[in-house]
């Protein structure tokens, strides 16, 4: 089958690789109908955090498709079922999964499809993928729901929603979102469900800030000066009540802490692949702020958010700018990374 494989910094290729098979009785093999390129794939693409996957490994953790083959113990699914799958691989029954922290699953060694947090699992930017613990991991997609509406439940929509939820937004709050990439834009859509009075979007890429405006956010361009100062000026000198960090670098994390008001909340979902980084600890301490950060336990959110998408309260497909054949994956990575051709979200179809 064809797959997008990793070969070094800035070098992913479309290659022929072996087809996955059912190995364990609880596995399914999914024939992929749609996959996508995520900001987290870019950390790997940039070589951040060392070698996260090996040369030749299949990339991708945002995918969905149709059950093509299944093991003898799979009870909930049949051949032909359309399913979505979260980005992290978990068993559903170890202590951590039972604590609703499936990203910490000890059975799979904190595996992620096509990437690494703990263990590496075969990725989904491919024609097929092996999904273990299928009864737990897979979520059935209603027939009338399109791939583009469903796929982001497995990662960036759940992540954006968690970021907003962890911010503890109250009606009337001023909320700022750092990053108007796919995750930040879906965090903005999600934040709107909590009734903020004002929403700000911080980025430097004009066409992304334009879409943020369409989602009801007031743009704050990093090129016009320190974002914390700009946000204070826009909020009567006090700073936003809640800051959502959706970038994943030391600089925006620092800026988020500098921007939030005293006693406010910083909620961060940007991935920090380096083992440590600096942050303004003294300012955070004396501001009395609350901080929540971490990887998204997307499996917990797929089922509850699905009806919100069906009802049109969340419109994840509105961030899609490009749809291309899987074989064009390397170009998809390049334009998403370099923010060329007004790319926001790139979809790949096998
Ligand atoms: P992206 O790279 O397209 O978006 C990042 C955006 O941040 C870009 O538009 C960029 O211009 C902007 N930016 C850069 N520096 C900034 C700054 N100082 N202030 C404000 N904006 C700045 O990627 P994405 O797909 O939106 O992903 C965003 C982050 O979310 C990544 O770190 C990704 O790994 C992470 N992520 C986390 C989880 C999770 O489980 N926590 C899941 C998915 C993605
Ligand atoms: Zn992702």
Tab-separated table of C-alpha atoms and ligand atoms in Angstrom:
chain	number	residue	atom	x	y	z
A	1	UNK	CA	0.000	0.000	0.000
A	2	UNK	CA	0.987	3.660	-0.305
A	3	UNK	CA	1.986	5.576	2.823
A	4	UNK	CA	3.681	8.829	3.821
A	5	UNK	CA	6.976	7.915	5.464
A	6	UNK	CA	9.559	9.925	7.412
A	7	UNK	CA	13.120	10.295	6.107
A	8	UNK	CA	14.645	13.215	7.982
A	9	UNK	CA	14.090	16.876	8.698
A	10	UNK	CA	11.723	18.327	6.074
A	11	UNK	CA	11.722	15.023	4.190
A	12	UNK	CA	8.573	12.902	4.027
A	13	UNK	CA	7.916	10.674	1.014
A	14	UNK	CA	5.120	8.664	-0.530
A	15	UNK	CA	6.323	5.074	-0.540
A	16	UNK	CA	5.075	1.534	-0.942
A	17	UNK	CA	5.051	-0.237	2.417
A	18	UNK	CA	3.679	-3.568	3.641
A	19	UNK	CA	-0.069	-3.762	4.253
A	20	UNK	CA	-1.044	-4.053	7.930
A	21	UNK	CA	-2.839	-7.201	9.089
A	22	UNK	CA	-5.001	-8.243	11.984
A	23	UNK	CA	-2.514	-9.522	14.574
A	24	UNK	CA	-4.485	-9.705	17.820
A	25	UNK	CA	-8.070	-10.899	18.107
A	26	UNK	CA	-9.160	-7.401	19.240
A	27	UNK	CA	-7.666	-5.627	16.178
A	28	UNK	CA	-9.334	-4.174	13.143
A	29	UNK	CA	-7.691	-3.083	9.921
A	30	UNK	CA	-9.215	0.192	8.711
A	31	UNK	CA	-9.175	1.112	5.020
A	32	UNK	CA	-8.537	4.833	5.247
A	33	UNK	CA	-10.888	7.176	3.408
A	34	UNK	CA	-9.447	10.464	4.734
A	35	UNK	CA	-6.368	11.495	6.686
A	36	UNK	CA	-4.903	14.884	7.543
A	37	UNK	CA	-1.645	16.630	8.361
A	38	UNK	CA	-1.482	17.901	11.959
A	39	UNK	CA	0.659	20.576	13.618
A	40	UNK	CA	2.050	17.749	15.747
A	41	UNK	CA	3.380	16.062	12.573
A	42	UNK	CA	5.327	19.292	11.988
A	43	UNK	CA	7.335	18.843	15.224
A	44	UNK	CA	8.539	15.542	13.781
A	45	UNK	CA	9.033	17.160	10.343
A	46	UNK	CA	11.233	19.833	11.985
A	47	UNK	CA	13.211	17.236	13.934
A	48	UNK	CA	12.230	18.861	17.257
A	49	UNK	CA	12.778	16.771	20.380
A	50	UNK	CA	15.221	14.388	18.686
A	51	UNK	CA	14.253	11.445	16.509
A	52	UNK	CA	10.614	10.876	17.407
A	53	UNK	CA	10.007	8.227	14.766
A	54	UNK	CA	12.512	6.220	12.800
A	55	UNK	CA	13.440	6.658	9.162
A	56	UNK	CA	10.885	4.875	7.024
A	57	UNK	CA	8.125	4.938	9.668
A	58	UNK	CA	4.594	5.728	8.455
A	59	UNK	CA	3.403	9.147	9.630
A	60	UNK	CA	0.010	10.408	10.693
A	61	UNK	CA	-2.462	10.167	13.530
A	62	UNK	CA	-5.506	11.933	12.079
A	63	UNK	CA	-7.405	9.443	9.948
A	64	UNK	CA	-10.710	7.682	9.526
A	65	UNK	CA	-12.116	5.004	7.325
A	66	UNK	CA	-13.966	1.745	6.924
A	67	UNK	CA	-13.423	-1.495	8.840
A	68	UNK	CA	-11.952	-3.876	6.277
A	69	UNK	CA	-10.855	-6.803	8.435
A	70	UNK	CA	-11.335	-7.722	12.085
A	71	UNK	CA	-10.144	-10.124	14.747
A	72	UNK	CA	-12.308	-12.843	16.261
A	73	UNK	CA	-12.929	-10.946	19.525
A	74	UNK	CA	-14.168	-7.677	18.010
A	75	UNK	CA	-17.811	-7.402	19.083
A	76	UNK	CA	-18.937	-3.828	18.327
A	77	UNK	CA	-17.922	-3.520	14.666
A	78	UNK	CA	-18.355	-5.335	11.370
A	79	UNK	CA	-16.719	-5.090	7.990
A	80	UNK	CA	-17.930	-1.959	6.225
A	81	UNK	CA	-18.529	0.142	9.376
A	82	UNK	CA	-17.258	3.731	9.102
A	83	UNK	CA	-15.157	4.656	12.119
A	84	UNK	CA	-13.071	7.424	13.620
A	85	UNK	CA	-10.126	6.682	15.904
A	86	UNK	CA	-8.305	8.909	18.447
A	87	UNK	CA	-4.656	9.798	17.881
A	88	UNK	CA	-3.409	7.880	20.908
A	89	UNK	CA	-3.419	4.100	21.154
A	90	UNK	CA	-4.877	2.735	24.369
A	91	UNK	CA	-6.384	-0.457	25.707
A	92	UNK	CA	-9.401	0.866	27.611
A	93	UNK	CA	-8.828	-1.369	30.616
A	94	UNK	CA	-5.505	-0.594	32.375
A	95	UNK	CA	-5.490	1.602	35.472
A	96	UNK	CA	-4.865	4.780	33.454
A	97	UNK	CA	-7.539	4.079	30.863
A	98	UNK	CA	-10.016	3.373	33.679
A	99	UNK	CA	-9.030	6.723	35.227
A	100	UNK	CA	-10.054	8.298	31.906
A	101	UNK	CA	-6.433	9.063	31.010
A	102	UNK	CA	-6.102	6.835	27.939
A	103	UNK	CA	-3.056	8.761	26.675
A	104	UNK	CA	-1.191	7.298	29.680
A	105	UNK	CA	-2.098	3.691	28.784
A	106	UNK	CA	0.526	1.311	30.175
A	107	UNK	CA	-0.614	-1.613	28.017
A	108	UNK	CA	0.389	0.157	24.795
A	109	UNK	CA	3.277	2.118	26.352
A	110	UNK	CA	1.565	5.489	25.681
A	111	UNK	CA	1.627	4.815	21.961
A	112	UNK	CA	0.506	7.322	19.353
A	113	UNK	CA	-0.341	6.424	15.745
A	114	UNK	CA	2.586	7.461	13.553
A	115	UNK	CA	4.449	9.347	16.229
A	116	UNK	CA	5.910	9.204	19.641
A	117	UNK	CA	4.936	10.183	23.105
A	118	UNK	CA	5.848	6.756	24.381
A	119	UNK	CA	5.771	3.855	21.952
A	120	UNK	CA	5.433	4.332	18.144
A	121	UNK	CA	2.493	2.733	16.330
A	122	UNK	CA	2.053	2.519	12.530
A	123	UNK	CA	0.563	5.771	11.227
A	124	UNK	CA	-2.591	6.676	9.357
A	125	UNK	CA	-1.322	8.758	6.434
A	126	UNK	CA	-1.632	5.572	4.447
A	127	UNK	CA	-4.158	3.407	2.639
A	128	UNK	CA	-4.677	1.152	5.664
A	129	UNK	CA	-3.895	1.097	9.381
A	130	UNK	CA	-4.022	-1.534	12.108
A	131	UNK	CA	-6.128	-0.368	15.074
A	132	UNK	CA	-5.835	-2.461	18.260
A	133	UNK	CA	-8.466	-2.670	21.019
A	134	UNK	CA	-11.012	-1.757	18.378
A	135	UNK	CA	-14.101	-2.076	20.568
A	136	UNK	CA	-12.678	0.614	22.839
A	137	UNK	CA	-10.838	2.864	20.367
A	138	UNK	CA	-13.194	3.054	17.394
A	139	UNK	CA	-16.257	5.281	17.280
A	140	UNK	CA	-18.969	4.629	14.717
A	141	UNK	CA	-19.712	7.536	12.342
A	142	UNK	CA	-23.366	8.190	11.427
A	143	UNK	CA	-24.032	7.577	7.718
A	144	UNK	CA	-25.110	11.162	7.060
A	145	UNK	CA	-21.940	12.651	8.587
A	146	UNK	CA	-19.151	13.471	6.128
A	147	UNK	CA	-15.523	12.470	6.653
A	148	UNK	CA	-14.602	16.154	6.889
A	149	UNK	CA	-17.072	16.705	9.729
A	150	UNK	CA	-16.080	13.555	11.625
A	151	UNK	CA	-12.312	13.171	11.331
A	152	UNK	CA	-11.199	15.968	13.676
A	153	UNK	CA	-13.065	14.436	16.618
A	154	UNK	CA	-10.092	12.068	16.924
A	155	UNK	CA	-7.623	14.880	17.513
A	156	UNK	CA	-7.758	18.609	16.836
A	157	UNK	CA	-11.438	19.253	17.568
A	158	UNK	CA	-11.247	17.375	20.857
A	159	UNK	CA	-7.974	19.172	21.621
A	160	UNK	CA	-9.409	22.609	20.865
A	161	UNK	CA	-12.470	21.821	22.964
A	162	UNK	CA	-10.398	20.532	25.911
A	163	UNK	CA	-8.281	23.664	25.766
A	164	UNK	CA	-11.394	25.841	26.078
A	165	UNK	CA	-12.940	23.612	28.755
A	166	UNK	CA	-9.727	23.609	30.823
A	167	UNK	CA	-9.749	27.404	30.675
A	168	UNK	CA	-12.871	27.422	32.838
A	169	UNK	CA	-14.380	30.203	30.703
A	170	UNK	CA	-17.348	31.907	32.365
A	171	UNK	CA	-20.038	33.912	30.573
A	172	UNK	CA	-18.776	37.461	30.075
A	173	UNK	CA	-15.071	36.572	30.201
A	174	UNK	CA	-12.428	37.998	27.887
A	175	UNK	CA	-10.594	35.095	26.260
A	176	UNK	CA	-7.416	35.203	24.152
A	177	UNK	CA	-6.255	32.319	21.982
A	178	UNK	CA	-2.559	32.123	21.030
A	179	UNK	CA	-2.229	30.427	17.641
A	180	UNK	CA	-4.740	30.635	14.803
A	181	UNK	CA	-3.692	27.314	13.298
A	182	UNK	CA	-6.140	24.407	13.120
A	183	UNK	CA	-6.073	23.754	16.884
A	184	UNK	CA	-6.365	27.424	17.846
A	185	UNK	CA	-9.222	28.000	15.393
A	186	UNK	CA	-11.156	25.028	16.816
A	187	UNK	CA	-10.360	26.251	20.344
A	188	UNK	CA	-11.980	29.563	19.306
A	189	UNK	CA	-15.103	27.788	18.020
A	190	UNK	CA	-15.223	25.796	21.268
A	191	UNK	CA	-14.617	28.852	23.477
A	192	UNK	CA	-17.690	30.493	21.929
A	193	UNK	CA	-19.846	27.698	23.422
A	194	UNK	CA	-18.941	28.967	26.920
A	195	UNK	CA	-20.291	32.485	26.344
A	196	UNK	CA	-17.279	34.809	26.486
A	197	UNK	CA	-18.007	38.515	26.015
A	198	UNK	CA	-14.829	39.006	23.996
A	199	UNK	CA	-12.542	36.681	22.081
A	200	UNK	CA	-9.084	37.580	20.758
A	201	UNK	CA	-6.946	35.622	18.293
A	202	UNK	CA	-3.167	36.061	18.411
A	203	UNK	CA	-1.009	35.038	15.430
A	204	UNK	CA	1.164	36.643	12.778
A	205	UNK	CA	-0.365	35.024	9.718
A	206	UNK	CA	-2.966	37.374	8.253
A	207	UNK	CA	-5.065	34.824	6.356
A	208	UNK	CA	-5.391	32.704	9.502
A	209	UNK	CA	-6.399	35.755	11.543
A	210	UNK	CA	-9.047	36.451	8.864
A	211	UNK	CA	-10.674	33.066	9.499
A	212	UNK	CA	-10.422	33.703	13.255
A	213	UNK	CA	-12.385	36.916	12.660
A	214	UNK	CA	-15.056	34.895	10.865
A	215	UNK	CA	-15.276	32.797	14.046
A	216	UNK	CA	-15.953	35.945	16.077
A	217	UNK	CA	-12.438	36.707	17.315
A	218	UNK	CA	-10.729	40.087	17.247
A	219	UNK	CA	-7.292	39.699	15.611
A	220	UNK	CA	-4.099	40.599	17.488
A	221	UNK	CA	-1.130	40.541	15.125
A	222	UNK	CA	2.206	39.605	16.714
A	223	UNK	CA	3.976	41.789	14.157
A	224	UNK	CA	2.379	44.885	15.730
A	225	UNK	CA	4.178	44.441	19.049
A	226	UNK	CA	4.196	42.498	22.278
A	227	UNK	CA	0.942	40.516	22.398
A	228	UNK	CA	0.581	40.780	26.194
A	229	UNK	CA	0.745	44.585	25.917
A	230	UNK	CA	-1.693	44.603	23.000
A	231	UNK	CA	-4.129	42.392	24.947
A	232	UNK	CA	-3.868	44.561	28.067
A	233	UNK	CA	-4.577	47.651	25.962
A	234	UNK	CA	-7.660	45.933	24.527
A	235	UNK	CA	-8.989	44.909	27.974
A	236	UNK	CA	-8.799	48.160	29.932
A	237	UNK	CA	-5.287	47.417	31.196
A	238	UNK	CA	-6.118	44.183	33.023
A	239	UNK	CA	-5.508	41.358	30.524
A	240	UNK	CA	-7.827	38.520	29.450
A	241	UNK	CA	-9.474	36.325	32.098
A	242	UNK	CA	-8.511	33.181	30.212
A	243	UNK	CA	-5.661	32.560	27.765
A	244	UNK	CA	-5.656	29.471	25.565
A	245	UNK	CA	-2.205	28.496	24.266
A	246	UNK	CA	-2.399	26.521	20.997
A	247	UNK	CA	1.112	26.878	19.541
A	248	UNK	CA	3.582	24.720	21.489
A	249	UNK	CA	6.746	26.778	21.988
A	250	UNK	CA	8.423	28.583	24.874
A	251	UNK	CA	7.657	32.031	23.434
A	252	UNK	CA	3.830	31.787	23.222
A	253	UNK	CA	3.728	29.949	26.559
A	254	UNK	CA	5.621	32.854	28.125
A	255	UNK	CA	3.439	35.400	26.347
A	256	UNK	CA	0.284	33.620	27.546
A	257	UNK	CA	1.450	33.910	31.169
A	258	UNK	CA	2.377	37.561	30.633
A	259	UNK	CA	-1.000	38.331	29.055
A	260	UNK	CA	-3.447	36.717	31.496
A	261	UNK	CA	-4.991	38.877	34.229
A	262	UNK	CA	-4.164	38.348	37.917
A	263	UNK	CA	-5.957	35.252	39.128
A	264	UNK	CA	-6.715	34.197	35.544
A	265	UNK	CA	-6.258	30.838	33.855
A	266	UNK	CA	-3.780	29.709	31.202
A	267	UNK	CA	-4.812	26.529	29.413
A	268	UNK	CA	-2.157	25.098	27.132
A	269	UNK	CA	-2.420	22.293	24.578
A	270	UNK	CA	0.591	23.151	22.410
A	271	UNK	CA	2.947	20.179	22.356
A	272	UNK	CA	6.284	20.786	24.076
A	273	UNK	CA	8.587	18.175	22.622
A	274	UNK	CA	11.741	19.456	24.332
A	275	UNK	CA	12.291	17.979	27.796
A	276	UNK	CA	12.380	21.381	29.485
A	277	UNK	CA	11.853	25.040	28.715
A	278	UNK	CA	11.933	28.373	30.486
A	279	UNK	CA	8.846	30.210	31.669
A	280	UNK	CA	8.290	33.310	33.812
A	281	UNK	CA	7.810	31.465	37.106
A	282	UNK	CA	7.896	34.572	39.301
A	283	UNK	CA	5.243	36.339	37.258
A	284	UNK	CA	3.082	33.203	37.211
A	285	UNK	CA	3.444	32.833	40.984
A	286	UNK	CA	2.705	36.443	41.954
A	287	UNK	CA	-0.175	36.625	39.487
A	288	UNK	CA	-1.853	33.788	41.331
A	289	UNK	CA	-2.730	32.165	38.028
A	290	UNK	CA	-4.125	28.708	37.332
A	291	UNK	CA	-2.361	26.570	34.753
A	292	UNK	CA	-3.659	23.482	33.006
A	293	UNK	CA	-1.660	21.803	30.267
A	294	UNK	CA	-1.326	18.495	28.568
A	295	UNK	CA	-2.001	16.010	25.881
A	296	UNK	CA	-5.661	15.559	24.927
A	297	UNK	CA	-7.451	12.390	25.985
A	298	UNK	CA	-9.396	12.581	22.754
A	299	UNK	CA	-11.120	9.225	23.253
A	300	UNK	CA	-13.142	10.773	26.103
A	301	UNK	CA	-14.429	13.594	23.902
A	302	UNK	CA	-15.257	11.896	20.593
A	303	UNK	CA	-18.688	10.617	21.655
A	304	UNK	CA	-19.877	13.755	23.525
A	305	UNK	CA	-18.707	16.191	20.822
A	306	UNK	CA	-20.104	14.240	17.863
A	307	UNK	CA	-23.696	15.485	18.432
A	308	UNK	CA	-22.428	19.088	18.704
A	309	UNK	CA	-20.938	18.727	15.233
A	310	UNK	CA	-24.146	17.140	13.922
A	311	UNK	CA	-26.131	20.057	15.359
A	312	UNK	CA	-23.805	22.582	13.702
A	313	UNK	CA	-22.683	24.060	17.047
A	314	UNK	CA	-19.112	23.132	16.110
A	315	UNK	CA	-18.111	23.426	12.436
A	316	UNK	CA	-14.703	21.766	12.224
A	317	UNK	CA	-14.733	21.319	8.433
A	318	UNK	CA	-14.671	25.111	8.022
A	319	UNK	CA	-10.886	25.146	8.608
A	320	UNK	CA	-10.132	22.841	5.641
A	321	UNK	CA	-8.294	24.656	2.868
A	322	UNK	CA	-6.755	21.818	0.833
A	323	UNK	CA	-7.730	18.294	-0.181
A	324	UNK	CA	-5.173	16.330	-2.180
A	325	UNK	CA	-4.342	12.739	-3.051
A	326	UNK	CA	-2.253	10.837	-0.493
A	327	UNK	CA	0.544	10.709	-3.063
A	328	UNK	CA	0.784	14.545	-2.809
A	329	UNK	CA	1.348	14.286	0.962
A	330	UNK	CA	4.901	15.700	0.781
A	331	UNK	CA	3.531	18.849	-0.889
A	332	UNK	CA	0.762	18.974	1.722
A	333	UNK	CA	3.371	18.976	4.505
A	334	UNK	CA	5.412	21.659	2.754
A	335	UNK	CA	2.572	24.145	2.206
A	336	UNK	CA	1.116	23.585	5.689
A	337	UNK	CA	4.551	24.084	7.256
A	338	UNK	CA	5.482	27.167	5.221
A	339	UNK	CA	1.962	28.615	5.323
A	340	UNK	CA	1.926	28.822	1.546
A	341	UNK	CA	-1.165	28.988	-0.634
A	342	UNK	CA	-3.158	30.139	2.454
A	343	UNK	CA	-2.947	26.619	3.879
A	344	UNK	CA	-4.688	25.941	7.168
A	345	UNK	CA	-5.775	22.302	7.135
A	346	UNK	CA	-4.580	19.817	4.549
A	347	UNK	CA	-6.587	16.649	3.926
A	348	UNK	CA	-5.183	13.586	2.160
A	349	UNK	CA	-7.339	11.093	0.292
A	350	UNK	CA	-5.892	7.673	-0.555
B	1	LIG	P1	0.097	25.129	13.404
B	1	LIG	O1	1.571	25.019	13.468
B	1	LIG	O2	-0.561	25.203	12.082
B	1	LIG	O3	-0.439	26.379	14.243
B	1	LIG	C1	0.341	27.130	15.096
B	1	LIG	C2	0.034	28.627	14.856
B	1	LIG	O4	0.680	29.381	15.867
B	1	LIG	C3	0.528	29.132	13.511
B	1	LIG	O5	-0.521	29.764	12.797
B	1	LIG	C4	1.635	30.129	13.904
B	1	LIG	O6	1.734	31.224	13.011
B	1	LIG	C5	1.167	30.565	15.288
B	1	LIG	N1	2.206	31.115	16.178
B	1	LIG	C6	3.549	30.910	16.188
B	1	LIG	N2	4.108	31.587	17.213
B	1	LIG	C7	3.117	32.237	17.860
B	1	LIG	C8	3.054	33.094	19.006
B	1	LIG	N3	4.159	33.458	19.680
B	1	LIG	N4	1.842	33.553	19.402
B	1	LIG	C9	0.716	33.226	18.727
B	1	LIG	N5	0.714	32.422	17.629
B	1	LIG	C10	1.895	31.939	17.206
B	1	LIG	O7	-0.401	23.857	14.222
B	1	LIG	P2	-1.806	23.298	14.828
B	1	LIG	O8	-2.196	22.094	14.033
B	1	LIG	O9	-2.791	24.375	15.020
B	1	LIG	O10	-1.251	22.785	16.230
B	1	LIG	C11	-0.944	23.712	17.256
B	1	LIG	C12	-0.267	23.012	18.420
B	1	LIG	O11	-1.186	22.078	19.015
B	1	LIG	C13	0.964	22.182	18.031
B	1	LIG	O12	1.968	22.350	19.013
B	1	LIG	C14	0.446	20.768	18.063
B	1	LIG	O13	1.469	19.826	18.299
B	1	LIG	C15	-0.508	20.872	19.232
B	1	LIG	N6	-1.471	19.757	19.397
B	1	LIG	C16	-1.631	19.301	20.658
B	1	LIG	C17	-2.495	18.254	20.908
B	1	LIG	C18	-2.651	17.765	22.313
B	1	LIG	O14	-3.055	16.619	22.515
B	1	LIG	N7	-2.384	18.576	23.334
B	1	LIG	C19	-3.216	17.695	19.860
B	1	LIG	C20	-3.060	18.221	18.557
B	1	LIG	C21	-2.170	19.260	18.346
B	2	LIG	ZN1	-2.536	15.840	15.947
